[in-house]
Coordinates of C-alpha atoms and ligand atoms in Angstrom, one line a residue:
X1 CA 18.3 112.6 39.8
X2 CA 20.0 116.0 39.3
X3 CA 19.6 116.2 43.3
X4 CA 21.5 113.0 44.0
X5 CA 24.1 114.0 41.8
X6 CA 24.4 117.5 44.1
X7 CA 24.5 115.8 47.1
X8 CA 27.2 113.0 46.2
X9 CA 29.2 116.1 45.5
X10 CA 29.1 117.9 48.5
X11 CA 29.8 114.5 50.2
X12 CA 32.6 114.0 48.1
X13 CA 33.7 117.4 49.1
X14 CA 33.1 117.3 52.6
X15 CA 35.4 113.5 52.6
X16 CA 38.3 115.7 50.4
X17 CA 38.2 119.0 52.8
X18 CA 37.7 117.5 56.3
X19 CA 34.9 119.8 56.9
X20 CA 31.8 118.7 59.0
X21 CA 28.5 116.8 57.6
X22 CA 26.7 119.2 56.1
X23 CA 22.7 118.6 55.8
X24 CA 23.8 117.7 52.5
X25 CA 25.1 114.4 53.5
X26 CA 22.0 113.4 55.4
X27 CA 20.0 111.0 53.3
X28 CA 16.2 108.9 53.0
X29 CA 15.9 105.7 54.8
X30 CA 15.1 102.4 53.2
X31 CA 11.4 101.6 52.8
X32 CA 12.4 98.0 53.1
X33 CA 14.9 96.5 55.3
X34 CA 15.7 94.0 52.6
X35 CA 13.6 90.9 52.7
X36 CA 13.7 88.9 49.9
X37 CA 10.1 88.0 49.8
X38 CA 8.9 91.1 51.3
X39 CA 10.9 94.6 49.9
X40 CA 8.4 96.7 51.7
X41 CA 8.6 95.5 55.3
X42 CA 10.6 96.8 57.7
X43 CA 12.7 100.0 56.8
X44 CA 16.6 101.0 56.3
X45 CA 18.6 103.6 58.3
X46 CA 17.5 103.0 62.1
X47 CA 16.7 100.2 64.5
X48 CA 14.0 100.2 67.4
X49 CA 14.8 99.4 71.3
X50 CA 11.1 100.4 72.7
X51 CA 7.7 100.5 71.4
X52 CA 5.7 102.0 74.2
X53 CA 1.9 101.6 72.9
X54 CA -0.4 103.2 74.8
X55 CA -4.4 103.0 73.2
X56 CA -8.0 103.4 73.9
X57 CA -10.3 100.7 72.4
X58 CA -14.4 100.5 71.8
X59 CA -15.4 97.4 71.2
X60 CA -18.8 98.3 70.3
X61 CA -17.4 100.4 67.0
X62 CA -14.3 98.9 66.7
X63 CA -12.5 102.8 67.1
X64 CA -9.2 102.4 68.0
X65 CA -7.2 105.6 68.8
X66 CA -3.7 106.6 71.1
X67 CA -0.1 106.7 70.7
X68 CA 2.8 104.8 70.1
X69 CA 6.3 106.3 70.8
X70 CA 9.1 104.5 69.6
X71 CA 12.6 105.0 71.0
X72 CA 15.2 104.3 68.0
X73 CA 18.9 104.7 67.2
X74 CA 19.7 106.0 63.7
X75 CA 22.1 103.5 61.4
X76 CA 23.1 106.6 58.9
X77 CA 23.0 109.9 58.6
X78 CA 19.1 110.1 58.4
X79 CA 17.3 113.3 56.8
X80 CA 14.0 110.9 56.8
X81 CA 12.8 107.3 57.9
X82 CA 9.8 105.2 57.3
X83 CA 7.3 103.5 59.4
X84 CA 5.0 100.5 58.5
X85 CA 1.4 101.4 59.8
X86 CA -2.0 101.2 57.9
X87 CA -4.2 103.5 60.5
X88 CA -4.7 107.4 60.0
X89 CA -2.0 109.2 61.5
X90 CA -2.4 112.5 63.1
X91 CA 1.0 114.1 64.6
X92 CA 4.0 112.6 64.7
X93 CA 6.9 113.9 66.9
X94 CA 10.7 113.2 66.7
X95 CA 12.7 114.6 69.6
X96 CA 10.0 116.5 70.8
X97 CA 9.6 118.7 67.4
X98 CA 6.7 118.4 65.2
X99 CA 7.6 116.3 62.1
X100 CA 5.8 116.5 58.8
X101 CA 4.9 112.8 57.4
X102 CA 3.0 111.1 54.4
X103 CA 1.7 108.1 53.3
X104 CA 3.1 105.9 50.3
X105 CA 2.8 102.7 48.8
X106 CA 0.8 100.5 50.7
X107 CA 1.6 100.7 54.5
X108 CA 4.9 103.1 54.0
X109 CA 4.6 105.8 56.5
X110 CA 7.4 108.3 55.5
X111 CA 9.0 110.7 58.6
X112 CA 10.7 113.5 58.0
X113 CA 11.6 115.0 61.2
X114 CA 12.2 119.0 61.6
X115 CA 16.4 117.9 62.6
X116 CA 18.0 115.6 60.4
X117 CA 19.3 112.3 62.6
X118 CA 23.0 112.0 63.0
X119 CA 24.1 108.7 62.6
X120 CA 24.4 106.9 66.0
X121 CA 21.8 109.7 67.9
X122 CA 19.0 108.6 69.8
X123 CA 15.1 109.2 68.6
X124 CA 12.0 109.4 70.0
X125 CA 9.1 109.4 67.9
X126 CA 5.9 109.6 68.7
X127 CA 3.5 109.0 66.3
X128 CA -0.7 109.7 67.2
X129 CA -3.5 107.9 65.4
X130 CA -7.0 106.8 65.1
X131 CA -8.6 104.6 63.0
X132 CA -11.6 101.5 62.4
X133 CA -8.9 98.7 61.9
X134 CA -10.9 96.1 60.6
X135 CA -12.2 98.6 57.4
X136 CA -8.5 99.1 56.7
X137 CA -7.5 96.3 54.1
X138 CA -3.8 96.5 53.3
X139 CA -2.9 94.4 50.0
X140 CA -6.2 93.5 50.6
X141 CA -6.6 92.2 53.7
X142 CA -6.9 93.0 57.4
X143 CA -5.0 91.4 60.3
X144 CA -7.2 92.8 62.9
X145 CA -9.9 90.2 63.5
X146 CA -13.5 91.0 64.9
X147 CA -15.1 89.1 67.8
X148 CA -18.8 89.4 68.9
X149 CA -17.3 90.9 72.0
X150 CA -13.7 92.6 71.0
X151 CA -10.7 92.0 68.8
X152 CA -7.5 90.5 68.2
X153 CA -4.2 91.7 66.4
X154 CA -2.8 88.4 65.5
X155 CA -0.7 87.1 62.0
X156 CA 2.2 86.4 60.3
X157 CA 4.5 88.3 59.1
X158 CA 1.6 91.4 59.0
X159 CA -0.4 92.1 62.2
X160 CA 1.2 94.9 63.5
X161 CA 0.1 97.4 60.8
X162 CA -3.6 97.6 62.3
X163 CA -2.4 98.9 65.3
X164 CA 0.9 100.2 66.3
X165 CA 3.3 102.2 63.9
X166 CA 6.7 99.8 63.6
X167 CA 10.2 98.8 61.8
X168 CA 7.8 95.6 61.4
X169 CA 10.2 93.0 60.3
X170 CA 11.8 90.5 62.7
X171 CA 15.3 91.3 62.3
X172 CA 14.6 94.4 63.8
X173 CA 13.4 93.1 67.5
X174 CA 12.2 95.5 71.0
X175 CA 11.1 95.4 74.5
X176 CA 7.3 96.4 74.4
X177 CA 4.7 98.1 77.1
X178 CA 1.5 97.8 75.9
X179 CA -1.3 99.9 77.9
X180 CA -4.9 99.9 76.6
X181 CA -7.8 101.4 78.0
X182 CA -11.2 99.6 77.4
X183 CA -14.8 99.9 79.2
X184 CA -15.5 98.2 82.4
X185 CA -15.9 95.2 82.4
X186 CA -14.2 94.1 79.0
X187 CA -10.6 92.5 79.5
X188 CA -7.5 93.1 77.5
X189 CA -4.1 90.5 76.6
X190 CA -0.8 91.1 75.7
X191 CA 2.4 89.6 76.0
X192 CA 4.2 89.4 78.9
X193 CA 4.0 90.2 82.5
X194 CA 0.8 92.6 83.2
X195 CA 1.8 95.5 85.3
X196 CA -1.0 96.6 86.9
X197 CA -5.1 97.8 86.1
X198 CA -6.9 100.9 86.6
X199 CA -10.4 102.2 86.8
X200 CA -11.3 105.4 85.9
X201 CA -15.0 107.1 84.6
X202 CA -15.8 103.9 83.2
X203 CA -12.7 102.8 81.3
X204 CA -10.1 100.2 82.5
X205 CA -6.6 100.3 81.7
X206 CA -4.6 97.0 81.5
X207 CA -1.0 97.7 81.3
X208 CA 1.2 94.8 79.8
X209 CA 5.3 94.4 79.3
X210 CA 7.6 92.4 77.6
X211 CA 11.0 92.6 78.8
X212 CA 13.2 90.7 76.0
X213 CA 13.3 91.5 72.7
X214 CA 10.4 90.8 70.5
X215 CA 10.0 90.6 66.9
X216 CA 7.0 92.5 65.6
X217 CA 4.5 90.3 64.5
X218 CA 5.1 88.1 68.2
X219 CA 3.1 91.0 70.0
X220 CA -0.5 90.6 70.2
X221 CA -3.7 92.7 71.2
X222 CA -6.8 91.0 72.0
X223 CA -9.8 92.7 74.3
X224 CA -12.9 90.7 75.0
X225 CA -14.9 89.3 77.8
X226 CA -12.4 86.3 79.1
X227 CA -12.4 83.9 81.7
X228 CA -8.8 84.4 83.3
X229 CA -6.4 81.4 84.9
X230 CA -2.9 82.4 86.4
X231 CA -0.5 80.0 88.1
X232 CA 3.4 79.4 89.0
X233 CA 4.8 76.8 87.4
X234 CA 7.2 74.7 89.9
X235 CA 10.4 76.8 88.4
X236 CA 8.0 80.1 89.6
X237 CA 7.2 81.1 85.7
X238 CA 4.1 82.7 86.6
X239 CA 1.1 81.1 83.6
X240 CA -1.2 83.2 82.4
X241 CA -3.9 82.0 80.4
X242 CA -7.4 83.7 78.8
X243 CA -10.5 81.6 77.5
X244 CA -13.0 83.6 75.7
X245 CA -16.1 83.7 77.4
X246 CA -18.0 82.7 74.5
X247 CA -16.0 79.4 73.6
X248 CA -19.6 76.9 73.6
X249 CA -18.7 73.6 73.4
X250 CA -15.0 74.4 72.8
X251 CA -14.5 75.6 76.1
X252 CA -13.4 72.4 78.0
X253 CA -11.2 71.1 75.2
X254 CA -9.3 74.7 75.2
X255 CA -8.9 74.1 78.7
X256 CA -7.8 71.1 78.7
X257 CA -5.1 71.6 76.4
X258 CA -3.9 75.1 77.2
X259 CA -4.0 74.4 81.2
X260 CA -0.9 71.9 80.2
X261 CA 1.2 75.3 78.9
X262 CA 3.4 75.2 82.2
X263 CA 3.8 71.0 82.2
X264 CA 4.8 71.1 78.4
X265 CA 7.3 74.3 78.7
X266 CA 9.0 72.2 81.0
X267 CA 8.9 69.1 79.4
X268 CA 10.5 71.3 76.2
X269 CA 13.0 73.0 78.0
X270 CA 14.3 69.2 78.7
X271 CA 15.3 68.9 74.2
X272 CA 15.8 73.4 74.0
X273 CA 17.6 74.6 77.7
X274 CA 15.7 76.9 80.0
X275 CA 12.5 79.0 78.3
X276 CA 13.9 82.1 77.5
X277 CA 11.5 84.3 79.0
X278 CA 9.2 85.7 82.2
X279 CA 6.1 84.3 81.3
X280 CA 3.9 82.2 79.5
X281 CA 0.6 81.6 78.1
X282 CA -1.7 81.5 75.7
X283 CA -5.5 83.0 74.8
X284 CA -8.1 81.8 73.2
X285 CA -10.4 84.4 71.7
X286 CA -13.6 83.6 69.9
X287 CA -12.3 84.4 66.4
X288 CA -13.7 82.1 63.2
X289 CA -10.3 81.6 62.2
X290 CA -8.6 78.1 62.3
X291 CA -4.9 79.2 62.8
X292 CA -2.5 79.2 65.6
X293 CA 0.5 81.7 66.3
X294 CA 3.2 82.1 68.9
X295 CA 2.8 85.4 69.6
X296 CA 5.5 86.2 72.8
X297 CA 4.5 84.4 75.9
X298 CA 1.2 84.6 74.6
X299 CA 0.6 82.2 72.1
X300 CA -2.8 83.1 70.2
X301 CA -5.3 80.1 69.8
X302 CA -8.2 80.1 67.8
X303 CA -11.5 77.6 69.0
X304 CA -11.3 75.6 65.8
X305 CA -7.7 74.4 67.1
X306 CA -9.9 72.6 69.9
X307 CA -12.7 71.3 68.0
X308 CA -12.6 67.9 67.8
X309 CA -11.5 67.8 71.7
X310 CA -7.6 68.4 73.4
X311 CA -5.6 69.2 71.5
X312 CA -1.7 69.2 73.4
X313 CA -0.2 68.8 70.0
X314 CA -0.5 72.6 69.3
X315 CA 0.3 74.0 72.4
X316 CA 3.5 71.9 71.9
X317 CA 4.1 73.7 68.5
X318 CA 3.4 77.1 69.8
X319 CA 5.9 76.5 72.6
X320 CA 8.4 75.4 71.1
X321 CA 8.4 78.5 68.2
X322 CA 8.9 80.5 71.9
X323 CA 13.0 79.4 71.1
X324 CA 13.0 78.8 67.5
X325 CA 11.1 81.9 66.0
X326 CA 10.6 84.0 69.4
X327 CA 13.8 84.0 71.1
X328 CA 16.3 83.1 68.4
X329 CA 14.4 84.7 65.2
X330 CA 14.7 85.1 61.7
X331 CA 16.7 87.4 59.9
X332 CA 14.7 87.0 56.6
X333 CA 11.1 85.4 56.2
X334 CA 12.9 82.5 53.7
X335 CA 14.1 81.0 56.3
X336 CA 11.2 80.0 58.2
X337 CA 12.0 76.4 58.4
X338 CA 14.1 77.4 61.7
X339 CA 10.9 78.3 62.9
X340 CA 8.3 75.5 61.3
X341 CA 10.6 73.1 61.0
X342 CA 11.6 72.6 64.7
X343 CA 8.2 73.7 65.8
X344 CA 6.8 70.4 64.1
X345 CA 9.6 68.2 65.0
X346 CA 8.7 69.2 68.6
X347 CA 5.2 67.4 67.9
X348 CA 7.0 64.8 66.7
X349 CA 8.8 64.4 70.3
X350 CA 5.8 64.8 71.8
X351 CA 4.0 62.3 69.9
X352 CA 6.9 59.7 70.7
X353 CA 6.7 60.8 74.3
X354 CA 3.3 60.1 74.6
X355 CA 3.5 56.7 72.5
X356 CA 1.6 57.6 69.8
X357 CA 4.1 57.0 67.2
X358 CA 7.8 57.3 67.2
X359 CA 9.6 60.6 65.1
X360 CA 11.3 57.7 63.1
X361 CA 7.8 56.5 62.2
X362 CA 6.0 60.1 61.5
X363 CA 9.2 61.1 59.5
X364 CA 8.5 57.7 57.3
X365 CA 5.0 58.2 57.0
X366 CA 5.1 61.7 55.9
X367 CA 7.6 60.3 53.3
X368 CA 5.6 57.1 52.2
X369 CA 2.7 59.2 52.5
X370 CA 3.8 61.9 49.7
X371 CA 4.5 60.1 46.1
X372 CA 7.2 61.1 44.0
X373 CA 5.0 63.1 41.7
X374 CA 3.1 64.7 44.8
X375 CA 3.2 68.5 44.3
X376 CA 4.0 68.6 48.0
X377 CA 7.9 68.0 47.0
X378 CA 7.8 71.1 45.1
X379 CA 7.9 73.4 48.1
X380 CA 11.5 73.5 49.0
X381 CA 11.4 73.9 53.0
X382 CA 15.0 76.3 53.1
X383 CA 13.3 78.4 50.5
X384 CA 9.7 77.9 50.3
X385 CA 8.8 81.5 48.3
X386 CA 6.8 84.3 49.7
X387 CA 3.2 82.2 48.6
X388 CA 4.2 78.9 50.3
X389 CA 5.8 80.2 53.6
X390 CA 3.4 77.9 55.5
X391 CA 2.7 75.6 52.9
X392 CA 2.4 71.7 54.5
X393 CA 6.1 70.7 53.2
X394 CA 7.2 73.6 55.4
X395 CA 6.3 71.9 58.3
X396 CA 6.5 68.5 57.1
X397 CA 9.0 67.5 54.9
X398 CA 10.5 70.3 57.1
X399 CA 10.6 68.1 60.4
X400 CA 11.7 65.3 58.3
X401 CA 15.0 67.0 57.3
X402 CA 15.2 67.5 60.9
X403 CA 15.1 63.2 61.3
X404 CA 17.2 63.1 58.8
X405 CA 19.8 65.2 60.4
X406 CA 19.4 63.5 63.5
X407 CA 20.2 60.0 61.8
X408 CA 23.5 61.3 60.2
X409 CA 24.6 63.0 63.1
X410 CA 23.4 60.5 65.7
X411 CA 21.1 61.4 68.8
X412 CA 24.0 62.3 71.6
X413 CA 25.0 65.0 68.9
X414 CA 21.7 65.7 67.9
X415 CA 20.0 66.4 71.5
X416 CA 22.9 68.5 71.6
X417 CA 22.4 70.8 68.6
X418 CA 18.7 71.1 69.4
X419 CA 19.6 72.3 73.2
X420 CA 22.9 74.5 71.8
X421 CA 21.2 76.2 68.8
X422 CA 18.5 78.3 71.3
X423 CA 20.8 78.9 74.5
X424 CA 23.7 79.9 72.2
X425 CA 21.7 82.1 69.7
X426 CA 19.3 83.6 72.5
X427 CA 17.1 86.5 72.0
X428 CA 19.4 87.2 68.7
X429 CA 18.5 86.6 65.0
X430 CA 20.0 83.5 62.3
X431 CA 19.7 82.5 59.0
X432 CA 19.6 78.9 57.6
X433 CA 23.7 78.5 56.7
X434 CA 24.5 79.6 60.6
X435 CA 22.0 77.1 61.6
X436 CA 24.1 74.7 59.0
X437 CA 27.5 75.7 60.1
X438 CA 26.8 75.3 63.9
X439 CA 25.3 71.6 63.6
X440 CA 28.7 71.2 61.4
X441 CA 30.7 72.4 64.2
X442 CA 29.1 70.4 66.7
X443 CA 28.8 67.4 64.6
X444 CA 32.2 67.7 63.0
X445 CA 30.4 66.2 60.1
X446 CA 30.2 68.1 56.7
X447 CA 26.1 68.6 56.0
X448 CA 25.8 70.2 52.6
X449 CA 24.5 67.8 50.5
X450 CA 21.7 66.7 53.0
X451 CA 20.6 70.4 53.6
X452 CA 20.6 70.3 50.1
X453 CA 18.5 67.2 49.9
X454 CA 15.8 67.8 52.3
X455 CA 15.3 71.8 52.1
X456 CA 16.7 72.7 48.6
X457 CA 15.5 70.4 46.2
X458 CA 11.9 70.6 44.5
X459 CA 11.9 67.3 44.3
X460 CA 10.8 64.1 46.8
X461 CA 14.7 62.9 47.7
X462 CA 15.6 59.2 46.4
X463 CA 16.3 57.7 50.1
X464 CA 13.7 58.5 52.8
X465 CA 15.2 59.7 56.7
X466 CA 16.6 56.3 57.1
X467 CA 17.4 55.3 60.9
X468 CA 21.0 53.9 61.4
X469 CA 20.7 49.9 61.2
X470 CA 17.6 50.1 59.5
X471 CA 18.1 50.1 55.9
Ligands
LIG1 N1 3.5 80.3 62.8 C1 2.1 79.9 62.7 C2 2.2 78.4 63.2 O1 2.5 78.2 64.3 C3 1.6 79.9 61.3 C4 0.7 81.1 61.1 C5 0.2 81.2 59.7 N2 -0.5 82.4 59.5 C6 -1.7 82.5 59.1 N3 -2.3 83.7 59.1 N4 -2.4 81.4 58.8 O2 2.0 77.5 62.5
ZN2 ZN1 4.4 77.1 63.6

């Protein structure tokens, strides 16, 4: 307290007498960047352009170990910054100069670097660690998932923790290289394009890059034994897609879902403007888990997505997140609707594309489907809470607000919103009121009360998405 108090002086001095920043006037860093569900994550006083991960991974004990150097640009005057990472650090450089660092709260990694960071400057940090990720449970839990023959990094909003040091919150977004060596033999996915392999005394590296900006919890790590399929697709996006080679049964109905990745990002970019990035994909490791995620270009598949056959439906909703949620991304993890929302009303197109139901008639049923008393109409979709991020009335109810927008605004205008939303807010971040304020300016059409309706109420709204004519 008494050393606040100093230094608010000296700054107050330094303001009256015109003389240079002192030390004095360099201060801490956030430990959060400001989330409203989630203090902790991310951290104040600098943003990332780079993460340049480079690791060495045993799949037999599950030792992970390298270095991660992060090129940032402070946002104050910093004397000291934080990092969210949950493995055992060892060194950590800024600028080349040893820096002393500690640990706090539960994945706060606290830098203090030997030369205080003038607002503005440039940093390089380079932080060196090691660790067994899937021992290290973090509000108790792991992100980094075990496979008989490897690993995956893959969840939302934590995955990065277990193994690469980060500002890990999506308003905060990087290019990323991503180089891991692994023993021969073994294979290793990331996003993006992959540079090149090399074989040396029995290791492989696979080198990997992502050349647009990528939120944190979009990049991905698996390493495994994989059956590998690359293509172009007719607008030259090269595909790149992984099947584990221990799928069973699962195998062909993977296959024949994610082998439509190139058909179906064309199809989207027909309702969201031209994908938004160099290459596409997805894996499927042979993880127990039953979730999907759109991790960059590489959207992460579990076999339980495939086991009662094809499954195109998912694929569709992975893709689409690749413009709302990857390339146009959230500034704060209450508004995920811009990313579930539109991910499910994509499946909705889908489904009416391939006449299995109309998006008229899904958004009905969902609505018929949930009485009044349901607890499903609890969950408000604009502001779900921290618990019930990806609770069903995210999606759902979620997608139906989207109908319901489309009826008031009609489909010319709609079609419109839903291709000028991604290409104007490209690569950048957004909140729920831009999202509102843009359909507004394109529609002309004041939209408060039915945003209010469908995402802020917790309660099932009195008229259902009605179509025009039909009530
Ligand atoms: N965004 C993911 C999806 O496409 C949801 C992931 C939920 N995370 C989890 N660990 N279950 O639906
Ligand atoms: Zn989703």
């Amino acid at each position: 307290m008494r050393k606040r108090l100093i230094v608010s002086a000296a700054s107050a001095l330094s303001m009256f007498l015109a003389v240079p920043a002192s030390a004095a006037d360099f201060q801490p860093g956030a430990a959060g960047v400001g989330d409203p569900y989630y203090p902790t994550y991310g951290n104040g006083g600098y943003r990332v352009s780079h993460y340049d991960i480079r690791l060495k991974y045993q799949p037999a004990t599950d030792e992970l170990e390298g270095t991660t150097t992060i090129l940032a640009t402070a946002t104050q005057d910093l004397s000291r910054f934080n990092l969210d990472f949950a493995l055992n650090v060892s060194e950590v450089r800024v600028n080349g100069r040893p820096a002393t660092f500690a640990t706090s709260g539960e994945q706060e990694l606290e830098v203090t670097p030997a030369r205080p960071l003038a607002k503005g400057s440039q940093a390089t940090v380079v932080v060196r660690y090691k660790g067994v990720p899937s021992t290290v449970k973090k509000y108790g839990f792991t992100a980094w998932l075990r496979t008989p023959d490897g690993a995956v990094a893959a969840g939302e909003p934590e995955s990065a923790w277990w193994w690469f040091p980060s500002n890990d919150h999506p308003s905060d977004k990087a290019t990323f290289d991503v180089s891991v060596q692994v023993p021969d033999g073994n294979q290793v996915i990331s996003n993006g394009i992959l540079t090149g392999t090399t074989s040396q005394a029995g290791w492989t590296r696979y080198s990997w890059r992502e050349n647009k900006p990528q939120a944190t919890y979009l990049a991905t790590l698996a390493v495994g034994k994989f059956d590998i399929s690359t293509d172009t697709t007719a607008n030259g996006l090269p595909v790149y897609n992984a099947y584990s080679k221990g799928l069973g049964d699962n195998a062909d109905a993977a296959r024949a879902s994610v082998e439509r990745t190139g058909e179906l990002v064309d199809w989207l970019s027909g309702y969201f403007g031209d994908y938004p990035f160099s290459s596409v994909g997805g894996y499927v490791p042979n993880v127990p888990t039953g979730f999907a995620l759109e991790t960059q270009t590489r959207v992460f598949y579990s076999p339980r997505q495939f086991a009662k056959g094809a499954n195109t439906s998912v694929v569709v909703h992975e893709l689409a997140h690749q413009w709302y949620g990857d390339s146009v991304s959230l500034s704060r993890w209450s508004d995920i609707w811009l990313n579930e929302g539109f991910a499910r009303y994509a499946q909705f197109l889908w489904s009416e594309h391939e006449n299995e139901g109309t998006a008229q008639e899904l958004a009905d049923y969902v609505y018929a489907s949930h009485p009044a008393d349901d607890a499903f109409w609890t969950v408000k979709p604009g502001d779900p809470g921290a618990d019930n991020q990806f609770a069903t009335a995210v999606y759902d109810r979620g997608a139906v607000a989207i109908q319901a927008l489309r009826n008031a605004v009609g489909d010319e205008k709609f079609f419109r919103i839903l291709k000028g939303w991604p290409t104007e807010r490209r690569y950048g971040n957004a909140t729920i009121p831009e999202f509102q304020a843009y359909a507004e300016k394109v529609s002309g059409q004041k939209l408060g009360d039915l945003f209010n309706t469908w995402l802020f109420t917790a309660a099932k709204p009195a008229v259902g998405p009605v179509a025009p004519g039909a009530a």
